[in-house]
Short mmCIF file of C-alpha atoms in Angstrom, two decimals:
data_model
loop_
_atom_site.label_atom_id
_atom_site.label_comp_id
_atom_site.label_asym_id
_atom_site.label_seq_id
_atom_site.Cartn_x
_atom_site.Cartn_y
_atom_site.Cartn_z
CA MET A 1 127.85 113.45 127.80
CA GLN A 2 128.38 113.66 124.23
CA LYS A 3 129.97 116.85 122.28
CA LYS A 4 126.91 117.02 120.38
CA GLU A 5 124.35 116.84 123.19
CA VAL A 6 126.63 119.72 125.06
CA LYS A 7 126.66 121.70 121.86
CA LYS A 8 122.56 121.32 121.71
CA TRP A 9 122.37 122.28 125.10
CA GLN A 10 124.76 125.31 125.34
CA ASP A 11 122.37 126.71 122.30
CA GLU A 12 119.47 125.96 124.10
CA GLU A 13 120.80 127.88 126.83
CA ALA A 14 121.95 130.84 124.69
CA LEU A 15 118.78 131.36 123.25
CA LYS A 16 116.99 131.80 126.71
CA ARG A 17 119.44 134.11 127.87
CA TYR A 18 118.98 136.14 124.40
CA ARG A 19 114.72 136.51 124.85
CA MET A 20 115.62 137.59 128.45
CA ILE A 21 117.88 140.29 127.10
CA ALA A 22 116.24 141.18 123.80
CA PRO A 23 113.99 143.89 125.59
CA LEU A 24 116.91 145.59 126.83
CA LEU A 25 119.48 145.32 123.78
CA ASP A 26 117.33 148.74 122.57
CA GLU A 27 120.43 151.31 122.00
CA GLU A 28 118.02 154.15 122.01
CA MET A 29 116.37 153.60 125.00
CA ASP A 30 116.69 155.68 128.22
CA GLU A 31 119.02 154.21 130.96
CA GLY A 32 115.77 154.29 133.46
CA LYS A 33 113.57 152.37 131.50
CA ARG A 34 116.26 149.70 130.81
CA GLN A 35 116.77 149.42 134.78
CA GLN A 36 112.95 148.72 134.87
CA LEU A 37 112.88 146.37 132.71
CA ARG A 38 115.84 144.77 133.78
CA GLU A 39 114.56 144.48 137.23
CA GLU A 40 110.85 142.92 135.42
CA ALA A 41 113.06 140.43 133.39
CA ALA A 42 114.88 139.58 136.75
CA GLU A 43 111.97 138.74 138.27
CA ARG A 44 110.13 136.65 135.62
CA ASN A 45 112.95 134.72 134.77
CA GLY A 46 114.17 133.76 138.26
CA VAL A 47 117.59 135.41 137.79
CA SER A 48 119.69 138.01 139.61
CA LYS A 49 119.85 141.67 137.80
CA ARG A 50 123.97 140.90 138.16
CA SER A 51 123.21 137.77 135.78
CA LEU A 52 121.81 139.80 133.24
CA TYR A 53 124.39 142.44 133.03
CA ARG A 54 126.62 139.38 132.33
CA TYR A 55 124.42 138.69 129.43
CA GLU A 56 124.20 141.91 128.18
CA ALA A 57 128.57 142.47 127.96
CA GLY A 58 128.67 139.52 126.71
CA TYR A 59 125.92 139.46 123.84
CA ARG A 60 127.78 142.89 122.98
CA ARG A 61 131.06 141.83 123.06
CA GLU A 62 130.44 138.67 121.26
CA GLY A 63 127.07 138.24 120.28
CA PHE A 64 125.41 135.02 120.47
CA GLU A 65 128.17 133.20 120.92
CA GLY A 66 128.93 135.16 124.12
CA LEU A 67 125.99 133.78 125.72
CA ARG A 68 126.40 130.33 125.25
CA PRO A 69 127.62 128.77 128.74
CA LYS A 70 130.96 127.83 128.90
CA GLU A 71 132.10 124.21 128.76
CA ARG A 72 134.47 122.76 132.11
CA ARG A 73 136.62 120.41 132.29
CA LYS A 74 135.64 117.76 134.76
CA LYS A 75 138.60 117.13 137.43
CA ARG A 76 138.85 114.45 139.65
CA VAL A 77 138.75 116.16 143.41
CA GLN A 78 140.39 114.73 146.62
CA GLY A 79 138.16 113.55 149.33
CA LEU A 80 135.17 112.55 146.72
CA PRO A 81 134.49 108.87 147.14
CA GLU A 82 135.69 106.21 144.98
CA ASN A 83 132.33 105.61 143.45
CA TYR A 84 131.92 109.50 142.36
CA GLU A 85 131.44 108.54 138.70
CA GLU A 86 128.16 106.13 139.72
CA ILE A 87 126.79 108.77 142.12
CA LEU A 88 126.73 111.27 139.03
CA GLU A 89 125.40 108.42 137.32
CA GLN A 90 122.52 108.19 139.73
CA ALA A 91 122.00 111.99 139.85
CA VAL A 92 121.44 112.43 136.37
CA GLN A 93 119.02 109.56 136.76
CA LEU A 94 116.96 111.09 139.82
CA ARG A 95 116.65 114.57 138.03
CA ARG A 96 115.62 113.04 134.56
CA GLU A 97 112.93 111.44 136.62
CA VAL A 98 111.73 114.38 138.46
CA PRO A 99 112.93 117.51 136.71
CA LYS A 100 111.63 119.59 139.86
CA ARG A 101 113.86 117.76 142.40
CA SER A 102 116.17 120.11 144.21
CA VAL A 103 120.01 119.36 144.87
CA ARG A 104 118.71 118.63 147.88
CA GLN A 105 116.65 116.24 147.52
CA ILE A 106 118.64 114.38 145.01
CA ILE A 107 121.51 114.22 148.10
CA LYS A 108 119.28 113.20 150.53
CA ILE A 109 118.14 109.99 147.79
CA LEU A 110 121.47 108.93 147.45
CA GLU A 111 122.46 108.92 150.90
CA LEU A 112 119.11 107.20 151.92
CA GLU A 113 119.90 104.44 148.96
CA GLY A 114 123.27 104.04 150.39
CA TRP A 115 125.30 105.50 147.66
CA ALA A 116 127.04 107.97 149.85
CA ALA A 117 127.39 108.45 153.60
CA PRO A 118 125.69 111.31 155.20
CA GLY A 119 127.73 114.79 154.12
CA VAL A 120 129.94 113.36 151.70
CA LEU A 121 128.25 114.90 149.20
CA LYS A 122 128.16 118.68 148.52
CA GLN A 123 124.93 120.87 146.86
CA SER A 124 127.57 123.18 145.10
CA THR A 125 129.91 120.00 143.42
CA MET A 126 126.78 118.22 143.11
CA GLN A 127 125.11 121.42 141.14
CA ARG A 128 127.97 122.16 139.11
CA HIS A 129 127.90 118.64 137.82
CA LEU A 130 124.26 118.55 137.08
CA TYR A 131 125.26 121.76 135.24
CA GLU A 132 127.58 120.44 132.92
CA ALA A 133 125.24 117.39 131.90
CA GLY A 134 122.94 119.82 130.52
CA LEU A 135 120.40 119.07 133.58
CA GLY A 136 121.25 122.37 135.95
CA LYS A 137 118.27 124.08 138.00
CA LYS A 138 118.08 127.53 138.49
CA GLN A 139 118.67 128.06 142.21
CA MET A 140 115.78 129.96 144.35
CA ARG A 141 117.28 133.90 144.53
CA ARG A 142 118.26 134.66 148.01
CA TYR A 143 117.03 137.43 149.98
CA ALA A 144 119.10 140.41 149.09
CA GLU A 145 117.06 142.63 152.20
CA LYS A 146 115.45 141.79 154.82
CA ARG A 147 111.27 141.16 153.61
CA GLU A 148 109.19 144.19 154.45
CA THR A 149 106.77 142.57 156.42
CA THR A 150 108.10 139.82 159.01
CA SER A 151 106.54 136.84 159.96
CA ARG A 152 105.71 138.29 163.47
CA ARG A 153 102.96 140.27 162.07
CA PHE A 154 101.03 136.99 161.40
CA CYS A 155 102.14 134.31 163.67
CA ARG A 156 100.55 133.35 166.55
CA PRO A 157 103.00 133.18 170.10
CA HIS A 158 101.52 129.86 170.84
CA ARG A 159 100.33 126.50 169.51
CA MET A 160 96.80 125.77 168.67
CA GLU A 161 95.40 129.51 168.94
CA VAL A 162 95.22 129.55 165.41
CA LEU A 163 95.00 126.49 162.72
CA GLN A 164 94.98 128.05 158.86
CA GLY A 165 93.03 125.64 156.41
CA ASP A 166 92.78 125.13 152.58
CA ILE A 167 92.54 122.47 149.88
CA LYS A 168 94.50 121.44 147.10
CA TYR A 169 94.70 119.53 143.95
CA GLY A 170 96.14 116.55 144.52
CA PRO A 171 97.94 114.14 141.59
CA GLU A 172 96.10 111.66 139.47
CA ILE A 173 96.20 108.00 140.14
CA ARG A 174 95.21 105.13 137.94
CA THR A 175 93.68 102.05 139.76
CA MET A 176 94.36 98.33 139.22
CA GLU A 177 91.18 98.24 137.22
CA GLY A 178 92.27 101.22 134.99
CA ASP A 179 90.04 103.76 136.55
CA LEU A 180 91.42 107.38 136.96
CA ILE A 181 90.71 109.05 140.40
CA LYS A 182 91.42 112.49 140.85
CA THR A 183 92.34 113.33 144.59
CA TYR A 184 92.75 116.37 146.63
CA LEU A 185 94.54 117.49 149.77
CA SER A 186 92.87 118.79 152.65
CA THR A 187 95.20 120.38 155.32
CA LEU A 188 95.27 122.20 158.78
CA ILE A 189 98.27 123.67 159.64
CA ASP A 190 99.02 125.33 163.26
CA ASP A 191 100.08 129.12 163.04
CA HIS A 192 102.67 129.10 165.50
CA SER A 193 104.84 126.05 164.84
CA ARG A 194 104.09 125.79 160.87
CA TYR A 195 102.89 121.97 162.70
CA ILE A 196 100.93 119.67 160.14
CA VAL A 197 97.69 118.76 162.33
CA GLN A 198 96.15 117.08 160.03
CA SER A 199 96.18 116.37 156.05
CA GLU A 200 94.50 113.45 153.96
CA PHE A 201 94.06 113.23 150.27
CA TYR A 202 90.51 112.37 149.08
CA ASP A 203 88.53 111.52 146.12
CA ASN A 204 86.33 114.38 146.55
CA GLN A 205 86.15 117.88 147.11
CA ARG A 206 83.12 117.96 149.16
CA GLN A 207 82.29 119.87 152.29
CA GLU A 208 82.82 116.41 153.68
CA ILE A 209 86.21 116.20 153.32
CA VAL A 210 86.92 118.95 155.55
CA GLU A 211 84.41 118.00 158.16
CA ASP A 212 86.39 114.89 158.33
CA THR A 213 90.14 116.96 158.36
CA PHE A 214 88.42 119.18 161.41
CA HIS A 215 86.77 116.20 162.92
CA LYS A 216 90.62 113.87 162.96
CA ALA A 217 92.54 117.15 163.83
CA VAL A 218 90.25 117.66 166.96
CA LEU A 219 90.51 113.71 168.18
CA LYS A 220 94.28 113.77 167.29
CA ALA A 221 95.50 117.06 169.25
CA GLY A 222 92.40 118.98 171.07
CA ARG A 223 90.44 121.66 170.54
CA PHE A 224 91.69 124.83 168.94
CA ASP A 225 90.58 128.49 169.58
CA CYS A 226 90.13 129.56 166.15
CA ALA A 227 90.49 128.21 162.50
CA TYR A 228 91.57 130.49 159.60
CA LEU A 229 90.28 129.68 156.11
CA ASP A 230 89.02 131.26 152.50
CA ASN A 231 85.72 131.80 151.81
CA GLY A 232 85.28 128.23 149.39
CA ALA A 233 81.80 126.57 149.55
CA GLN A 234 83.64 123.78 151.47
CA TYR A 235 84.07 126.41 154.35
CA THR A 236 81.07 127.99 154.62
CA GLY A 237 78.67 125.01 155.13
CA GLU A 238 75.95 125.48 157.91
CA HIS A 239 77.05 121.73 159.39
CA LEU A 240 81.05 122.88 159.92
CA LEU A 241 79.94 125.99 161.46
CA LYS A 242 77.82 124.41 163.51
CA ALA A 243 80.10 121.75 164.79
CA CYS A 244 82.81 124.07 165.23
CA ALA A 245 80.34 125.95 167.41
CA ARG A 246 79.32 123.29 169.71
CA LEU A 247 82.99 122.70 170.41
CA GLY A 248 83.80 126.53 171.12
CA ILE A 249 85.96 126.79 168.11
CA ARG A 250 85.94 130.30 165.98
CA ILE A 251 85.62 130.14 162.22
CA VAL A 252 87.41 133.63 160.55
CA HIS A 253 87.32 133.95 156.78
CA ALA A 254 89.96 135.65 155.17
CA LYS A 255 89.51 138.91 153.33
CA PRO A 256 89.42 138.14 149.43
CA GLY A 257 92.47 138.96 147.87
CA ALA A 258 94.44 138.58 151.00
CA CYS A 259 96.79 136.38 149.91
CA GLN A 260 99.59 136.89 152.23
CA SER A 261 97.58 136.21 155.04
CA LYS A 262 97.41 132.72 154.47
CA GLY A 263 101.03 132.56 153.53
CA LYS A 264 102.00 129.23 155.98
CA ILE A 265 99.26 127.13 154.00
CA GLU A 266 100.49 128.45 150.71
CA LYS A 267 104.14 127.74 151.75
CA PHE A 268 103.17 124.24 152.41
CA HIS A 269 101.65 123.65 149.29
CA GLN A 270 105.30 124.09 147.74
CA LYS A 271 106.06 121.00 149.81
CA ALA A 272 103.64 119.33 148.45
CA ASP A 273 103.91 120.15 145.24
CA GLN A 274 107.66 117.88 145.54
CA PHE A 275 105.76 115.29 146.62
CA ILE A 276 103.17 115.34 143.82
CA GLU A 277 105.99 115.25 141.43
CA GLU A 278 107.86 112.18 143.40
CA ILE A 279 104.34 110.49 143.06
CA ARG A 280 103.95 110.48 139.46
CA VAL A 281 106.52 108.28 139.64
CA ALA A 282 105.94 105.83 142.33
CA HIS A 283 103.32 103.40 140.53
CA VAL A 284 100.63 104.40 143.20
CA HIS A 285 97.03 102.45 142.42
CA SER A 286 94.88 103.59 145.48
CA MET A 287 93.98 105.94 147.74
CA GLU A 288 95.04 104.05 150.93
CA GLU A 289 98.66 103.68 149.42
CA LEU A 290 98.77 107.52 148.53
CA ASN A 291 98.04 108.52 152.00
CA ARG A 292 100.02 106.23 153.60
CA LYS A 293 103.32 107.53 150.99
CA TRP A 294 101.61 110.96 152.01
CA LYS A 295 102.34 110.60 155.73
CA ILE A 296 105.49 108.73 155.27
CA PHE A 297 106.92 112.09 153.36
CA LEU A 298 104.81 114.39 155.71
CA ASP A 299 106.95 113.26 158.68
CA GLN A 300 110.10 112.69 157.12
CA GLU A 301 110.56 115.69 154.73
CA TYR A 302 108.67 118.36 156.34
CA GLN A 303 108.17 118.16 159.92
CA LYS A 304 111.27 117.08 160.88
CA GLU A 305 112.95 119.55 158.75
CA ALA A 306 114.44 122.94 159.52
CA HIS A 307 111.78 125.90 158.63
CA SER A 308 113.00 129.17 157.58
CA GLY A 309 109.92 130.85 158.76
CA ILE A 310 110.40 129.76 162.50
CA ARG A 311 114.14 131.02 162.34
CA GLU A 312 112.42 134.37 160.79
CA TYR A 313 109.79 134.60 163.59
CA TYR A 314 112.53 134.33 166.31
CA GLU A 315 115.00 136.69 164.66
CA SER A 316 112.94 138.66 164.38
CA TYR A 317 112.84 139.39 168.03
CA GLY A 318 116.44 138.90 168.29
CA VAL A 319 116.37 135.54 170.06
CA LYS A 320 119.22 133.32 168.75
CA VAL A 321 118.49 130.19 166.79
CA PRO A 322 120.66 127.20 166.73
CA ALA A 323 122.68 126.42 163.56
CA ALA A 324 120.87 123.43 162.83
CA GLY A 325 117.38 125.26 162.54
CA ILE A 326 114.08 124.66 164.23
CA SER A 327 111.59 121.92 162.96
CA PRO A 328 107.85 122.05 162.87
CA GLU A 329 107.96 119.00 165.10
CA GLN A 330 110.27 120.61 167.44
CA GLU A 331 108.58 123.57 168.34
CA TRP A 332 105.35 122.05 168.38
CA MET A 333 106.91 120.03 171.20
CA ARG A 334 108.17 122.35 172.72
CA ASP A 335 105.64 125.22 173.19
CA GLU A 336 104.56 125.44 176.69
CA ARG A 337 100.46 125.69 176.09
CA GLY A 338 98.95 122.37 176.85
CA LEU A 339 96.56 120.48 174.63
CA VAL A 340 92.97 120.11 175.41
CA PHE A 341 91.20 117.04 174.66
CA ILE A 342 87.68 116.31 174.48
CA ASP A 343 85.92 113.21 174.93
CA VAL A 344 85.58 111.10 171.90
CA SER A 345 81.61 110.87 171.97
CA VAL A 346 81.30 114.49 172.33
CA VAL A 347 83.49 115.15 169.36
CA ALA A 348 81.53 112.78 166.80
CA GLU A 349 78.03 114.24 168.15
CA ALA A 350 79.45 117.87 167.59
CA PHE A 351 80.15 116.41 163.16
CA GLN A 352 77.53 114.21 162.97
CA HIS A 353 74.32 115.64 160.67
CA ARG A 354 71.19 115.43 161.10
CA GLU A 355 67.97 114.92 159.43
CA VAL A 356 64.33 113.89 159.59
CA ARG A 357 62.82 110.72 158.33
CA ARG A 358 59.67 108.56 158.56
CA ILE A 359 59.78 104.93 159.86
CA ASP A 360 57.61 102.62 157.52
CA GLU A 361 55.25 99.75 158.79
CA ALA A 362 58.31 97.38 158.36
CA GLY A 363 60.73 99.66 160.88
CA CYS A 364 62.77 100.68 158.25
CA PHE A 365 63.81 103.96 156.31
CA SER A 366 65.54 105.03 153.13
CA PHE A 367 68.47 107.35 153.35
CA GLY A 368 71.40 108.16 150.64
CA GLY A 369 69.76 105.44 148.13
CA SER A 370 69.90 102.78 150.88
CA ARG A 371 67.45 101.29 152.96
CA TYR A 372 68.39 100.70 156.62
CA GLU A 373 66.55 98.82 159.41
CA ALA A 374 65.53 100.58 162.74
CA SER A 375 62.71 99.09 164.89
CA ALA A 376 59.36 98.41 164.00
CA ALA A 377 58.35 99.74 167.32
CA LEU A 378 59.15 102.98 165.64
CA SER A 379 56.65 102.41 162.74
CA ASN A 380 54.99 105.50 161.11
CA GLN A 381 56.72 107.96 162.88
CA GLN A 382 58.61 110.58 162.45
CA VAL A 383 62.15 110.58 164.21
CA GLU A 384 65.73 112.35 163.31
CA ILE A 385 68.80 110.12 162.14
CA ALA A 386 72.37 111.71 163.17
CA TYR A 387 75.05 110.12 160.89
CA ASP A 388 78.50 110.85 160.27
CA PRO A 389 79.00 111.62 156.47
CA MET A 390 82.36 109.53 155.93
CA ASN A 391 80.69 106.35 157.43
CA THR A 392 77.05 106.09 156.53
CA GLU A 393 77.00 101.93 157.28
CA THR A 394 75.08 102.80 160.70
CA VAL A 395 72.77 105.76 161.47
CA MET A 396 71.47 106.67 164.81
CA VAL A 397 67.62 107.05 165.09
CA TYR A 398 66.43 109.80 167.72
CA SER A 399 62.12 109.29 168.55
CA LYS A 400 60.84 111.28 171.72
CA GLY A 401 60.21 108.83 174.54
CA THR A 402 62.32 106.02 173.16
CA GLU A 403 65.87 105.11 173.75
CA ALA A 404 68.29 105.59 170.28
CA VAL A 405 68.37 103.15 167.76
CA ARG A 406 71.69 102.17 165.93
CA ALA A 407 70.13 101.13 162.13
CA HIS A 408 72.35 99.11 160.10
CA ARG A 409 72.35 99.71 155.81
CA MET A 410 70.41 96.34 154.87
CA GLU A 411 71.52 94.02 152.19
CA ILE A 412 68.75 93.23 149.92
CA GLY A 413 69.43 90.16 148.12
CA SER A 414 68.13 89.72 144.57
CA TYR A 415 65.05 87.22 145.26
CA ALA A 416 63.78 89.05 148.39
CA SER A 417 60.36 89.60 148.58
CA LYS A 418 59.19 92.75 147.71
CA VAL A 419 56.48 92.63 150.14
CA PRO A 420 57.71 93.61 153.82
CA PRO A 421 57.34 90.86 156.56
CA VAL A 422 54.82 91.58 159.22
CA PRO A 423 56.60 92.96 162.08
CA SER A 424 55.95 90.78 165.30
CA GLY A 425 55.98 92.60 168.73
CA MET A 426 54.48 95.88 168.04
CA THR A 427 53.99 96.84 171.59
CA GLY A 428 57.50 96.28 171.83
CA LYS A 429 56.72 93.94 174.61
CA GLU A 430 57.02 90.32 174.92
CA PRO A 431 53.46 88.78 174.82
CA GLU A 432 52.64 85.93 177.14
CA SER A 433 49.88 83.88 174.95
CA SER A 434 48.34 84.48 171.25
CA ARG A 435 45.27 86.57 171.80
CA LEU A 436 43.94 85.12 168.52
CA LEU A 437 44.21 81.67 169.90
CA ASP A 438 43.19 82.07 172.71
CA ALA A 439 39.98 83.68 171.82
CA LEU A 440 38.95 80.82 169.26
CA GLU A 441 39.41 78.44 172.13
CA LYS A 442 37.05 80.46 173.95
CA LYS A 443 34.80 80.46 171.12
CA TYR A 444 35.38 76.70 170.91
CA ARG A 445 34.43 76.03 174.58
CA GLN A 446 30.99 78.16 173.82
CA ASP A 447 29.88 76.33 170.86
CA HIS A 448 30.75 73.05 172.55
CA ALA A 449 28.52 73.70 175.49
CA GLN A 450 25.83 75.08 173.30
CA MET A 451 25.92 71.78 171.66
CA ALA A 452 25.98 69.72 174.37
CA LYS A 453 22.79 71.03 175.99
CA ALA A 454 21.29 70.47 172.97
CA LEU A 455 22.00 66.52 172.60
CA SER A 456 20.80 66.52 176.48
CA PHE A 457 17.81 67.68 175.56
CA GLU A 458 17.55 66.03 172.33
CA GLY A 459 17.76 62.50 174.71
CA TYR A 460 15.35 64.07 177.06
CA GLY A 461 12.76 64.17 174.01
CA LYS A 462 12.68 60.76 172.90
CA GLY A 463 12.54 59.56 176.73
CA GLU A 464 9.18 60.72 177.41
CA GLN A 465 7.80 59.88 173.86
CA GLY A 466 8.72 56.17 175.15
CA ASN A 467 6.61 56.39 178.55
CA VAL A 468 3.54 57.53 176.83
#
């Protein structure tokens, strides 16, 4: 790093520190008020009170110059790999690509890419070098004391007792054709294990994506006892409530303003934020590619990583936790409660939407702006249709006294006749013969029989006149 860049970075850091302590420099302020402002400044800026004390002392001792970070000389440390300078260049590049990348993530990327063997790079050393490069990131504050409320108050004892659900804004992706797609992440997380039962990005935030999330979660992991949701329109829809009622799943909505009760899903969204930052430099151009990368990230970066909330839960009960911690996947698999799976057809029927339609004379009906072909036998009847809102290629048609019919979406060509063809077999039975032809043949025979009699009488009359 050039000296000019180092000085610029030092000046910027000094200015940040001055803005933090400026309200504390009033000499006439009483110490009680100063202590209150110091705590608020530490909370707002994500630094410790000890650092603020140090900034104040430095400013009073040396003025603005006392706020400038000290320049450190780089030293070669024994035990570091021979290509450590190249590793540092890659680390700087990784931080510049995504400024919100943590030191742990940078080290993990370098290890996965083969720059260093696992365990060689240390977070403290890497953080110091990034700091000297002007790319240091404020570390998360460590807990000085235990939280007032522990996780066990909100944590269920077994998996699939409660799933928390929520929707989060996802990244915007641009297709190869240049279209911009806004995405939304719908997730269900297990309250006990913090395991992600189902999570997927969608191109809309209608209530159908929540139903699809529930549908896939039940197919993947079976029935759960209760879903804990907020009061958004997507979670209070009639179809979702009916589907869950059919499957024996209770729906509980959080009280307005009770943010702490949904802490697990909110904490998970911080991990989703890391993925969103990464995806912005990954050049993703489709929903399929976005969800494929999300599935890999979810499996490798979240499900298999040790979770601090699980550690806190067990330690609050005095249970010793392994030094490596427990991941959501491990906690999910080790739970003794069995999974209760439901027949696929039962689950599909529970999540189907139902509406009433009238079949026209051609045995067709309209739905969702498209035409569907059912059966000519149902012409002019009022029927009930059932469909999956995420897949409307086929629709089931139910009518009293008949078996269910699978209706397919019709593809109407540009030169198709506007007049529908006359349906054949209106009775639904295979005819033995043509009644029209039979009737015409009967009439034909009758006419010819009368004609034969007329000809026979005419000959008889002529014969009589000749004998007179």
